[in-house]
Structures are given as C-alpha cells and as structure tokens.
Tab-separated table of C-alpha atoms in Angstrom:
chain	number	residue	atom	x	y	z
M	1349	UNK	CA	12.945	37.090	-7.740
M	1350	UNK	CA	10.705	34.466	-9.453
M	1351	UNK	CA	7.162	34.238	-8.056
M	1352	UNK	CA	5.482	30.853	-7.589
M	1353	UNK	CA	2.000	29.643	-6.937
M	1354	UNK	CA	2.173	27.930	-3.641
M	1355	UNK	CA	-0.309	25.418	-2.255
M	1356	UNK	CA	-0.858	24.800	1.410
M	1357	UNK	CA	-3.047	21.779	2.231
M	1358	UNK	CA	-4.899	21.708	5.704
M	1359	UNK	CA	-7.561	19.804	7.616
M	1360	UNK	CA	-10.955	19.982	6.041
M	1361	UNK	CA	-13.039	22.652	7.763
M	1362	UNK	CA	-10.084	24.798	8.799
M	1363	UNK	CA	-9.407	26.572	5.540
M	1364	UNK	CA	-10.331	29.992	6.917
M	1365	UNK	CA	-7.836	29.706	9.780
M	1366	UNK	CA	-4.996	28.878	7.340
M	1367	UNK	CA	-6.063	31.611	4.928
M	1368	UNK	CA	-5.837	34.243	7.668
M	1369	UNK	CA	-2.350	32.893	8.608
M	1370	UNK	CA	-1.135	33.228	5.047
M	1371	UNK	CA	-2.573	36.641	4.703
M	1372	UNK	CA	-0.845	37.735	7.988
M	1373	UNK	CA	2.515	36.647	6.533
M	1374	UNK	CA	1.802	39.168	3.777
M	1375	UNK	CA	1.091	36.835	0.831
M	1376	UNK	CA	-1.682	37.146	-1.878
M	1377	UNK	CA	-4.381	34.453	-1.697
M	1378	UNK	CA	-5.129	32.985	-5.133
M	1379	UNK	CA	-7.680	30.429	-4.389
M	1380	UNK	CA	-9.453	28.767	-1.463
M	1381	UNK	CA	-10.580	25.147	-1.896
M	1382	UNK	CA	-11.722	22.383	0.380
M	1383	UNK	CA	-8.591	21.350	2.283
M	1384	UNK	CA	-6.113	23.687	0.635
M	1385	UNK	CA	-5.185	27.269	-0.004
M	1386	UNK	CA	-3.285	28.575	-3.046
M	1387	UNK	CA	-1.207	31.698	-2.687
M	1388	UNK	CA	1.592	33.646	-4.411
M	1389	UNK	CA	5.069	34.020	-3.066
M	1390	UNK	CA	8.838	33.894	-3.999
M	1391	UNK	CA	11.625	31.587	-2.678
M	1392	UNK	CA	11.529	33.498	0.623
M	1393	UNK	CA	7.805	32.714	0.877
M	1394	UNK	CA	8.544	29.042	0.629
M	1395	UNK	CA	10.966	29.341	3.562
M	1396	UNK	CA	8.723	31.530	5.732
M	1397	UNK	CA	5.595	29.550	5.017
M	1398	UNK	CA	7.312	26.252	6.174
M	1399	UNK	CA	8.775	27.894	9.247
M	1400	UNK	CA	5.864	30.090	10.409
M	1401	UNK	CA	2.576	28.471	9.396
M	1402	UNK	CA	0.967	26.668	12.304
M	1403	UNK	CA	-2.155	25.169	10.708
M	1404	UNK	CA	-0.909	23.805	7.293
M	1405	UNK	CA	0.054	20.262	6.421
M	1406	UNK	CA	2.843	21.233	4.072
M	1407	UNK	CA	3.952	23.682	1.401
M	1408	UNK	CA	3.909	22.862	-2.242
M	1409	UNK	CA	5.232	24.624	-5.285
M	1410	UNK	CA	2.807	24.236	-8.254
M	1411	UNK	CA	4.549	23.025	-11.306
M	1412	UNK	CA	1.429	23.070	-13.541
M	1413	UNK	CA	-1.988	21.905	-14.149
M	1414	UNK	CA	-3.914	20.411	-17.073
M	1415	UNK	CA	-7.127	18.387	-17.966
M	1416	UNK	CA	-6.930	14.590	-18.276
M	1417	UNK	CA	-9.607	11.917	-18.542
M	1418	UNK	CA	-7.363	9.142	-19.769
M	1419	UNK	CA	-3.949	7.820	-18.917
M	1420	UNK	CA	-2.635	8.981	-22.285
M	1421	UNK	CA	-3.864	12.471	-21.429
M	1422	UNK	CA	-2.214	12.149	-18.085
M	1423	UNK	CA	0.992	11.064	-19.691
M	1424	UNK	CA	1.000	13.915	-22.339
M	1425	UNK	CA	-0.041	16.528	-19.698
M	1426	UNK	CA	2.778	15.577	-17.342
M	1427	UNK	CA	5.239	15.451	-20.162
M	1428	UNK	CA	4.412	18.955	-21.290
M	1429	UNK	CA	5.514	20.399	-18.031
M	1430	UNK	CA	9.085	21.819	-17.966
M	1431	UNK	CA	10.612	19.408	-15.568
M	1432	UNK	CA	14.128	20.269	-16.587
M	1433	UNK	CA	13.573	23.756	-15.178
M	1434	UNK	CA	12.798	22.293	-11.804
M	1435	UNK	CA	14.793	19.117	-11.392
M	1436	UNK	CA	18.600	18.862	-11.673
M	1437	UNK	CA	19.955	16.062	-13.759
M	1438	UNK	CA	20.943	13.886	-10.856
M	1439	UNK	CA	17.722	14.659	-8.809
M	1440	UNK	CA	15.755	11.756	-7.231
M	1441	UNK	CA	12.237	12.340	-8.397
M	1442	UNK	CA	8.967	10.374	-7.855
M	1443	UNK	CA	5.270	10.935	-7.330
M	1444	UNK	CA	5.016	10.411	-3.613
M	1445	UNK	CA	1.237	10.743	-3.429
M	1446	UNK	CA	-1.692	10.954	-5.850
M	1447	UNK	CA	-5.204	11.873	-4.672
M	1448	UNK	CA	-8.249	11.693	-6.986
M	1449	UNK	CA	-11.776	13.048	-6.300
M	1450	UNK	CA	-14.618	12.790	-8.826
M	1451	UNK	CA	-12.275	12.026	-11.677
M	1452	UNK	CA	-12.174	9.317	-14.271
M	1453	UNK	CA	-8.557	8.390	-13.168
M	1454	UNK	CA	-8.657	7.140	-9.681
M	1455	UNK	CA	-5.925	4.521	-9.097
M	1456	UNK	CA	-3.191	6.141	-7.228
M	1457	UNK	CA	-0.484	3.510	-8.142
M	1458	UNK	CA	-1.355	3.735	-11.891
M	1459	UNK	CA	-1.403	7.595	-11.775
M	1460	UNK	CA	2.037	7.477	-10.063
M	1461	UNK	CA	3.528	5.112	-12.520
M	1462	UNK	CA	2.278	6.875	-15.658
M	1463	UNK	CA	3.442	10.256	-14.375
M	1464	UNK	CA	6.971	8.939	-13.490
M	1465	UNK	CA	7.401	7.628	-17.083
M	1466	UNK	CA	6.177	10.980	-18.576
M	1467	UNK	CA	8.679	12.887	-16.314
M	1468	UNK	CA	11.536	10.622	-17.409
M	1469	UNK	CA	10.716	11.161	-21.076
M	1470	UNK	CA	10.533	14.944	-20.646
M	1471	UNK	CA	13.836	14.952	-18.733
M	1472	UNK	CA	15.544	12.893	-21.496
M	1473	UNK	CA	14.667	15.443	-24.023
M	1474	UNK	CA	15.586	18.371	-21.688
M	1475	UNK	CA	18.903	16.988	-20.694
M	1476	UNK	CA	19.722	15.041	-23.913
M	1477	UNK	CA	20.446	11.883	-22.100
M	1478	UNK	CA	18.857	8.510	-21.606
M	1479	UNK	CA	20.082	7.816	-18.087
M	1480	UNK	CA	19.285	9.500	-14.802
M	1481	UNK	CA	21.315	8.169	-11.766
M	1482	UNK	CA	18.890	9.847	-9.292
M	1483	UNK	CA	21.739	10.102	-6.837
M	1484	UNK	CA	21.214	13.706	-5.846
M	1485	UNK	CA	18.769	15.557	-3.694
M	1486	UNK	CA	15.069	14.313	-3.324
M	1487	UNK	CA	12.196	16.040	-5.290
M	1488	UNK	CA	8.995	14.420	-4.114
M	1489	UNK	CA	5.969	15.230	-6.369
M	1490	UNK	CA	2.382	15.397	-5.264
M	1491	UNK	CA	-0.700	15.318	-7.619
M	1492	UNK	CA	-4.356	16.129	-7.035
M	1493	UNK	CA	-7.126	15.155	-9.545
M	1494	UNK	CA	-10.373	17.095	-8.995
M	1495	UNK	CA	-13.066	16.588	-11.684
M	1496	UNK	CA	-10.409	15.471	-14.165
M	1497	UNK	CA	-8.287	18.611	-13.534
M	1498	UNK	CA	-4.761	17.590	-12.622
M	1499	UNK	CA	-2.557	19.766	-10.388
M	1500	UNK	CA	1.005	18.844	-10.104
M	1501	UNK	CA	3.380	20.174	-7.377
M	1502	UNK	CA	6.703	19.720	-5.658
M	1503	UNK	CA	6.631	19.044	-1.956
M	1504	UNK	CA	9.038	21.506	-0.256
M	1505	UNK	CA	8.251	20.236	3.219
M	1506	UNK	CA	8.988	16.543	3.549
M	1507	UNK	CA	7.707	15.396	6.858
M	1508	UNK	CA	4.351	16.949	7.526
M	1509	UNK	CA	4.353	20.444	9.127
M	1510	UNK	CA	2.589	18.997	12.217
M	1511	UNK	CA	5.857	17.470	13.166
M	1512	UNK	CA	7.351	20.301	15.049
M	1513	UNK	CA	10.032	18.181	16.527
M	1514	UNK	CA	9.118	18.359	20.188
M	1515	UNK	CA	6.739	15.447	20.432
M	1516	UNK	CA	9.073	12.481	20.840
M	1517	UNK	CA	6.514	10.736	23.162
M	1518	UNK	CA	2.834	10.503	22.495
M	1519	UNK	CA	-0.487	9.363	23.936
M	1520	UNK	CA	-2.574	6.605	22.457
M	1521	UNK	CA	-4.632	8.931	20.216
M	1522	UNK	CA	-2.700	12.220	20.060
M	1523	UNK	CA	-4.096	15.196	18.294
M	1524	UNK	CA	-2.015	16.497	15.568
M	1525	UNK	CA	-0.074	19.678	16.431
M	1526	UNK	CA	-1.338	21.773	13.445
M	1527	UNK	CA	-4.874	20.668	14.162
M	1528	UNK	CA	-4.477	21.704	17.806
M	1529	UNK	CA	-3.082	25.159	16.808
M	1530	UNK	CA	-5.933	25.667	14.339
M	1531	UNK	CA	-8.539	24.847	17.025
M	1532	UNK	CA	-6.910	27.250	19.497
M	1533	UNK	CA	-7.088	29.972	16.812
M	1534	UNK	CA	-10.755	29.418	16.356
M	1535	UNK	CA	-11.187	30.465	19.994
M	1536	UNK	CA	-10.838	34.028	21.514
M	1537	UNK	CA	-8.107	32.784	23.794
M	1538	UNK	CA	-5.090	35.096	24.228
M	1539	UNK	CA	-1.799	34.663	26.230
M	1540	UNK	CA	-3.200	36.819	29.169
M	1541	UNK	CA	-6.187	34.468	29.635
M	1542	UNK	CA	-6.073	31.152	31.565
M	1543	UNK	CA	-6.070	27.854	29.627
M	1544	UNK	CA	-6.711	24.402	31.037
M	1545	UNK	CA	-6.677	21.068	29.141
M	1546	UNK	CA	-8.089	18.399	31.552
M	1547	UNK	CA	-7.185	15.542	29.159
M	1548	UNK	CA	-3.797	16.772	28.113
M	1549	UNK	CA	-2.373	13.362	26.974
M	1550	UNK	CA	1.047	14.269	25.439
M	1551	UNK	CA	0.522	17.889	26.037
M	1552	UNK	CA	-0.304	19.112	22.598
M	1553	UNK	CA	-2.867	21.814	23.335
M	1554	UNK	CA	-0.906	23.476	26.108
M	1555	UNK	CA	2.362	23.333	24.293
M	1556	UNK	CA	0.931	24.777	21.050
M	1557	UNK	CA	-0.733	27.641	23.138
M	1558	UNK	CA	2.496	28.350	24.945
M	1559	UNK	CA	4.384	28.507	21.580
M	1560	UNK	CA	1.778	30.976	20.259
M	1561	UNK	CA	2.101	33.110	23.503
M	1562	UNK	CA	5.949	33.112	23.069
M	1563	UNK	CA	5.692	33.932	19.338
M	1564	UNK	CA	7.721	30.757	18.676
M	1565	UNK	CA	7.512	29.734	15.020
M	1566	UNK	CA	6.528	26.076	14.828
M	1567	UNK	CA	9.070	25.084	12.280
M	1568	UNK	CA	12.081	27.061	13.582
M	1569	UNK	CA	13.838	23.995	14.901
M	1570	UNK	CA	13.263	21.494	12.170
M	1571	UNK	CA	14.439	20.868	8.579
M	1572	UNK	CA	12.668	20.761	5.267
M	1573	UNK	CA	13.243	18.938	1.948
M	1574	UNK	CA	13.554	22.192	-0.085
M	1575	UNK	CA	16.616	23.332	2.044
M	1576	UNK	CA	18.631	21.173	-0.397
M	1577	UNK	CA	17.096	22.806	-3.517
M	1578	UNK	CA	19.611	25.683	-3.606
M	1579	UNK	CA	18.618	26.554	-7.285
M	1580	UNK	CA	15.108	27.165	-6.159
M	1581	UNK	CA	15.284	28.195	-2.471
M	1582	UNK	CA	18.812	29.609	-1.747
M	1583	UNK	CA	20.354	28.986	1.737
M	1584	UNK	CA	20.292	32.710	2.361
M	1585	UNK	CA	16.517	32.724	2.293
M	1586	UNK	CA	16.322	29.941	4.877
M	1587	UNK	CA	18.751	31.721	7.058
M	1588	UNK	CA	16.886	34.940	6.802
M	1589	UNK	CA	13.558	33.198	7.738
M	1590	UNK	CA	15.125	31.478	10.772
M	1591	UNK	CA	16.675	34.724	11.969
M	1592	UNK	CA	13.318	36.420	11.639
M	1593	UNK	CA	11.814	33.610	13.785
M	1594	UNK	CA	14.441	33.859	16.487
M	1595	UNK	CA	13.932	37.613	16.781
M	1596	UNK	CA	10.273	37.270	17.410
M	1597	UNK	CA	10.484	34.912	20.355
M	1598	UNK	CA	9.295	36.404	23.667
M	1599	UNK	CA	10.927	34.274	26.370
M	1600	UNK	CA	9.677	36.451	29.274
M	1601	UNK	CA	5.956	36.241	28.554
M	1602	UNK	CA	3.751	35.368	31.532
M	1603	UNK	CA	1.113	32.724	31.062
M	1604	UNK	CA	-1.293	30.630	33.039
M	1605	UNK	CA	-1.531	27.446	31.019
M	1606	UNK	CA	-2.275	24.106	32.674
M	1607	UNK	CA	-2.518	20.505	31.548
M	1608	UNK	CA	-4.066	17.678	33.574
M	1609	UNK	CA	-4.257	13.943	32.935
M	1610	UNK	CA	-5.385	11.056	35.055
M	1611	UNK	CA	-2.402	9.008	33.967
M	1612	UNK	CA	0.929	9.929	35.776
M	1613	UNK	CA	2.886	8.605	32.783
M	1614	UNK	CA	1.201	11.012	30.426
M	1615	UNK	CA	2.001	13.880	32.768
M	1616	UNK	CA	5.649	12.967	32.591
M	1617	UNK	CA	5.339	12.664	28.770
M	1618	UNK	CA	3.897	16.078	28.549
M	1619	UNK	CA	6.499	17.671	30.723
M	1620	UNK	CA	9.275	16.167	28.536
M	1621	UNK	CA	7.587	17.356	25.293
M	1622	UNK	CA	7.202	20.815	26.794
M	1623	UNK	CA	10.865	20.837	27.641
M	1624	UNK	CA	11.866	19.778	24.129
M	1625	UNK	CA	9.662	22.567	22.764
M	1626	UNK	CA	11.349	25.126	25.095
M	1627	UNK	CA	8.137	26.081	26.862
M	1628	UNK	CA	8.331	23.949	30.007
M	1629	UNK	CA	8.503	27.120	32.225
M	1630	UNK	CA	5.276	28.369	30.803
M	1631	UNK	CA	3.022	25.294	31.606
M	1632	UNK	CA	1.953	23.717	34.799
M	1633	UNK	CA	1.255	19.859	34.224
M	1634	UNK	CA	-0.156	17.644	36.955
M	1635	UNK	CA	-2.007	14.361	37.640
M	1636	UNK	CA	-5.705	15.243	38.069
M	1637	UNK	CA	-8.972	13.558	37.316
M	1638	UNK	CA	-11.439	15.578	35.252
M	1639	UNK	CA	-13.818	15.372	38.348
M	1640	UNK	CA	-11.351	17.465	40.278
M	1641	UNK	CA	-11.257	20.315	37.566
M	1642	UNK	CA	-11.526	23.669	39.357
M	1643	UNK	CA	-9.941	27.108	39.272
M	1644	UNK	CA	-10.308	30.167	41.546
M	1645	UNK	CA	-10.062	32.768	38.783
M	1646	UNK	CA	-12.696	33.842	36.247
M	1647	UNK	CA	-12.850	34.013	32.421
M	1648	UNK	CA	-10.654	31.060	31.792
M	1649	UNK	CA	-10.689	28.575	28.918
M	1650	UNK	CA	-11.002	24.778	28.639
M	1651	UNK	CA	-9.580	23.671	25.336
M	1652	UNK	CA	-9.414	19.911	25.096
M	1653	UNK	CA	-9.535	16.626	23.270
M	1654	UNK	CA	-11.425	14.171	25.621
M	1655	UNK	CA	-11.416	10.394	24.971
M	1656	UNK	CA	-13.595	9.277	21.936
M	1657	UNK	CA	-13.927	5.609	22.893
M	1658	UNK	CA	-11.731	4.367	20.133
M	1659	UNK	CA	-11.562	1.042	21.803
M	1660	UNK	CA	-14.740	-0.970	22.653
M	1661	UNK	CA	-13.811	-1.404	26.289
M	1662	UNK	CA	-13.409	2.360	26.685
M	1663	UNK	CA	-16.899	3.273	25.311
M	1664	UNK	CA	-18.567	2.301	28.531
M	1665	UNK	CA	-16.524	4.944	30.389
M	1666	UNK	CA	-17.482	7.866	28.111
M	1667	UNK	CA	-20.762	8.937	29.770
M	1668	UNK	CA	-19.170	9.200	33.155
M	1669	UNK	CA	-16.145	11.246	31.715
M	1670	UNK	CA	-18.406	13.704	29.787
M	1671	UNK	CA	-20.885	14.064	32.579
M	1672	UNK	CA	-18.006	15.032	34.949
M	1673	UNK	CA	-16.595	17.527	32.305
M	1674	UNK	CA	-19.987	19.195	31.946
M	1675	UNK	CA	-20.548	19.402	35.723
M	1676	UNK	CA	-17.075	20.852	36.352
M	1677	UNK	CA	-17.451	23.466	33.501
M	1678	UNK	CA	-20.831	24.651	34.899
M	1679	UNK	CA	-19.196	25.142	38.247
M	1680	UNK	CA	-16.533	27.451	36.850
M	1681	UNK	CA	-17.436	31.146	36.882
M	1682	UNK	CA	-17.530	32.913	33.543
M	1683	UNK	CA	-15.384	30.287	31.746
M	1684	UNK	CA	-15.476	29.226	28.008
M	1685	UNK	CA	-15.071	25.619	26.821
M	1686	UNK	CA	-14.016	24.219	23.414
M	1687	UNK	CA	-13.792	20.460	22.829
M	1688	UNK	CA	-13.021	18.368	19.808
M	1689	UNK	CA	-14.472	14.864	19.872
M	1690	UNK	CA	-15.984	12.073	17.727
M	1691	UNK	CA	-18.385	11.147	20.549
M	1692	UNK	CA	-21.757	12.164	19.123
M	1693	UNK	CA	-23.606	11.981	22.534
M	1694	UNK	CA	-21.242	14.526	24.033
M	1695	UNK	CA	-23.751	17.426	24.375
M	1696	UNK	CA	-26.536	15.187	25.790
M	1697	UNK	CA	-24.258	13.555	28.324
M	1698	UNK	CA	-22.701	16.772	29.474
M	1699	UNK	CA	-26.119	18.382	29.752
M	1700	UNK	CA	-24.960	21.480	27.622
M	1701	UNK	CA	-25.924	22.858	24.340
M	1702	UNK	CA	-23.040	24.254	22.257
M	1703	UNK	CA	-23.386	27.748	20.801
M	1704	UNK	CA	-21.561	26.458	17.769
M	1705	UNK	CA	-20.729	22.980	16.451
M	1706	UNK	CA	-18.149	22.759	13.695
M	1707	UNK	CA	-17.574	19.582	11.733
M	1708	UNK	CA	-13.887	18.911	11.238
M	1709	UNK	CA	-12.257	15.899	9.562
M	1710	UNK	CA	-9.300	14.581	11.614
M	1711	UNK	CA	-7.723	12.482	8.889
M	1712	UNK	CA	-10.644	10.362	7.781
M	1713	UNK	CA	-12.424	10.579	11.083
M	1714	UNK	CA	-15.373	13.045	11.363
M	1715	UNK	CA	-15.121	14.936	14.574
M	1716	UNK	CA	-17.076	17.867	16.065
M	1717	UNK	CA	-15.647	21.012	17.630
M	1718	UNK	CA	-18.176	22.015	20.308
M	1719	UNK	CA	-17.977	25.689	21.362
M	1720	UNK	CA	-19.259	27.005	24.622
M	1721	UNK	CA	-18.205	30.668	24.759
M	1722	UNK	CA	-18.436	32.465	28.108
M	1723	UNK	CA	-18.755	36.164	28.725
M	1724	UNK	CA	-15.865	38.537	27.950
M	1725	UNK	CA	-13.909	39.935	30.842
M	1726	UNK	CA	-15.125	43.360	32.033
M	1727	UNK	CA	-12.850	46.196	30.905
M	1728	UNK	CA	-10.875	47.790	33.581
M	1729	UNK	CA	-11.607	51.511	33.984
M	1730	UNK	CA	-8.703	53.719	33.399
M	1731	UNK	CA	-8.222	56.190	36.252
C-alpha cells in the first residue's frame, strides 16, 4: 500500500495535543510546525485520521513542495508535480485556499490563478488532451507558502473536521468543536470526574466531553470529500475505519457532565444538539445563572467559554459575570477550573491567579486559556 505524507492543520497553540492524537493512532510524526502536523500514513490512515482526530481542522495529502519567489517559479513548480497521478481526467480541480507567510508571493487570488493554469498544462501533457470537462468528483487543492517554500496538498476532508454533524443550532459565539475537544484534552479531566460548563451555550464542551467518555469518534457520522476518490482511498478502507469506530463506542459509560446557561433557549439548543450527537443520556442541561453554580461533590472540573463582550453593550456586564464565576469557584471544595476567554481582565475581576495561562488563537482572535488546577483526589486504600 502506498504511503503518503499527510498534513493536519490545527489551531495555533494546540500542536502538541494534535501530535499526541496522531501518535496514539499509530502514525509516524514527520514534522511539527506552527498550526500543523505532518505525518506518514497509507490510504487507511487518511480514512482513520478523518474519522478519529478530534483536534485537527482537516487532513491533507501532500502532493509536493518547491521553492518559488516569482509567479513564473510558482507556475513551473506546480507544473512539475505529477497531477495526472492524482487527478482523473474528468476530475474537478481548483485551488480552494492559498495562505502566504513571510513570502514574496502573497496575493491569494493570483496564486490560485497561476497554479490552476499550471495544473491544466500538466494535465494536458499527461492525458494528451486539451479539454477537461471537470464533470467528475471534486479535488480541492490547498497551498501554503512559508518563507518562499511552497507546499501543495489535496484536501481529503471537505467541510472542516470541527463540523461533527450534531450542531444544527448554535449560540451567538459558539466555540468550535475541535477547539473545545483540544482544550478538554489539555486538562486532567477523565470520564469518572465531574464536569460542569456554566456558560454552555450550544453545549459544545459537555457534548465533546461526553463523546470522549463514550469513545465516540467525532467523524463517524459524517462524510468526507475523499470518499469519492476510490483510486486513492478505496471504499473498503472507509468501511473498515467506520467499523472500527462503531466497535469502540461505550454506550453504558456513567458520567456526571452538566451544562448550565442563563438563557432557556440555549438550554433547549444544547439538549437538541446532544440528542443529535447521541449523548443526551450522558449530560444534564438546565437553566441556571453562574451565581447559582454549586455542587455537593469534591474534585470536579469547570471547563467553560464565558462571554468575551464581543458586542459593546455586553462589555459592561463582564465584570459582574467574571466576579460571580470567581466567587463560585472558590466556594467549590477541591475543584479545578479551565476557561478560554479574550477578556484580558479575567484574572483581576475573578480575584484569582491562574497557575498557567496559554495563548491560543481562535481563528484570528487571540484568546487565553486560564488554568486553575485543584488537588488530585485521594487514592482509595485497597483492603
């Protein structure tokens, strides 16, 4: 079976989490860069990575790389790649996204146009024809330019991997599913521990936690672009990966996962999203203000995405919200708290100093992941 170099982009600041996920799937890491991990794998790896990775944005197959400082260099470098080995004669192909950092070529639209022309010229020579109907399956191409080094890849995923398929309804500023999963993985939370999200919105943190506890692969119920590429990723490989995912699901796992929101409508949204994800029986959602946050048990976790004050009229409410969160956390015995926010006064208003503060880019927005770890549970003595 042919081995590929596969590229998995992720949120900046979360590369270590994705690297561990890929290693746990059994694949060799080739390179770790800002916002992406390169690893080796065969056609089965393409399928398994798409279905099992919780923290990646997508899975790309690397077609090739070259140096280019001019559009002529870009054209010739793209033309030198063996496109006829990747694309069928009737395939629909285009450069869906071009990203450039610290490179002489920086116009995405010009990069896309030049590369498309070069691909057509190479295909003409490879297939000995001057016309391509592009009536077949889609083959979106993505290109990264970093310090004039061009990396070209096929996008096997299609819609980003954060789109699990369960979130039909959303809050005003929902956290992406893959980002929520990565943040949970940065904490010591495990399925036998309590988890509460007092600003649950559309339910993403509780749902992602429940899916982890039930060993539910995030992509097991959605489709991917490369499913149609039977010459590269045979149907049998997709079937095997989905069967593997189904066999791992633990439907009888017991959890204590809770989601609160002050808005009754968002509680209804969360419940519906949990139902669509197949984990509604594992989560308790209810309308509750953060000032009412309490729990009788010890050693629980708060993992949450409080309001940032995206709208001017909301900013004046932030001090009261964060002050209440800080007070309720301090009243909880032996708990831990992890929050992601763009509100830079969060620590001061809560009256708490985070043990760790990790900077994470949520798209183009700089956010902070404040970590307040509590004590570990006492080990039970074995009689």
